[in-house]
Amino acid sequence: MVTPIREKFEFENGPVTAGKSRRAWREFYPTIAPQTRGQAPGYGPTGLKDEQHKDGKNVLQVKKWLKDDANGERPFFIACGLQKPHVPFLAPEKYFKMYPKNGLKFTPGSLEFWKTVPKLAQTKRYDGFGFEFGVKNDDLRRDYIQAYHACISFIDAQVTVMLDALKQNGHWEDTIVILTSDHGYLLGEKFMWGKVMLFESCDRVPLIIRVPDSLIKGATIPGSKSEGLVELVDLYPTLVDLCEIPPKPELQGRSLTPMLSDPESNGKDFAYTVVSRGKELGRAIRTQRYRYTSWATGEELYDLVVDPSEETNLAKRANAEETIMQMRKNLDQIEFMATAKNRR
């Protein structure tokens, strides 16, 4: 979209890399796509087609590789990273129409929650999204929620393009497919916005794995799901296992192949997550029932069975002392094991 506009500008004014034309281009550039001007992260319909977005272009490149059979008879590995729904929340208009704003429902952010969590657990990114602390602004929140969901549906469509390409070009039955993500996102819950937090909604990610029967009979069961705990560090050990490549002993993850063929089998005892706050770290451990987080300024404990949205911090309650002590031990154990493997 930008290239022909820039070329026309350079024809009339000279190169955009130096001198007066460079300064003029800097002033002119924001007028090309003005729909997000005045918005901090940016959101809204772009007026572009799917294939004009960089995610659409990446997907079409994968489709082309598969169509051209670029690898011939050799095995291939393709990782396609999709940027959305990262900010700015931009997508073609048709995906916004899927989510009328007057139909969006959400729970008001709790200011009381801020009184119960350590200071380092709090994030003030609400101001970067245009909100004032404690001030209700449902219209703006609906704008962001609509845009976020539009981006999700846009990505769903791009994933469909890739899966269809596998089927159209004869690779559906000889290719392992993994769909996952890097993190979740807060959209005003707890009056917090964004990522780099240690809550379930930020740390839990989708994970879908399909292994065709023609490769390994019964390796995955169509339509099955598991509640077992796994971590993203388990993906590499899983792939080398499925591809019959010997794993290296220093790997921290473990193969998920037993869970793929038997979704009722046990997952991990703990899932570990860490984020940084300057030089300080926040470290969290998640069991089947609890999420425990340790900060330099305090602790958090949530019972995910009765409080899945993590609104009630139990860390300072007397009846949770035994659970806190056990979760501290669990955290120490998993960090010790990781450190020991790194020393090998």
PDB file of C-alpha atoms in Angstrom, residues 33 91 107 115 168 209 308 342:
ATOM      1  CA  ALA A  33      -3.287   5.756   7.174  1.00  0.00           C
ATOM      2  CA  ALA A  91      -7.746  -5.719  10.688  1.00  0.00           C
ATOM      3  CA  THR A 107     -17.151  -7.209  33.795  1.00  0.00           C
ATOM      4  CA  LYS A 115      -5.358  -3.227  47.287  1.00  0.00           C
ATOM      5  CA  GLN A 168      -4.870 -28.811  -1.592  1.00  0.00           C
ATOM      6  CA  ILE A 209      -1.552 -30.582  17.870  1.00  0.00           C
ATOM      7  CA  PRO A 308     -10.938 -18.816  37.804  1.00  0.00           C
ATOM      8  CA  ASN A 342      21.522 -25.768  32.658  1.00  0.00           C
TER       9      ASN A 342
END
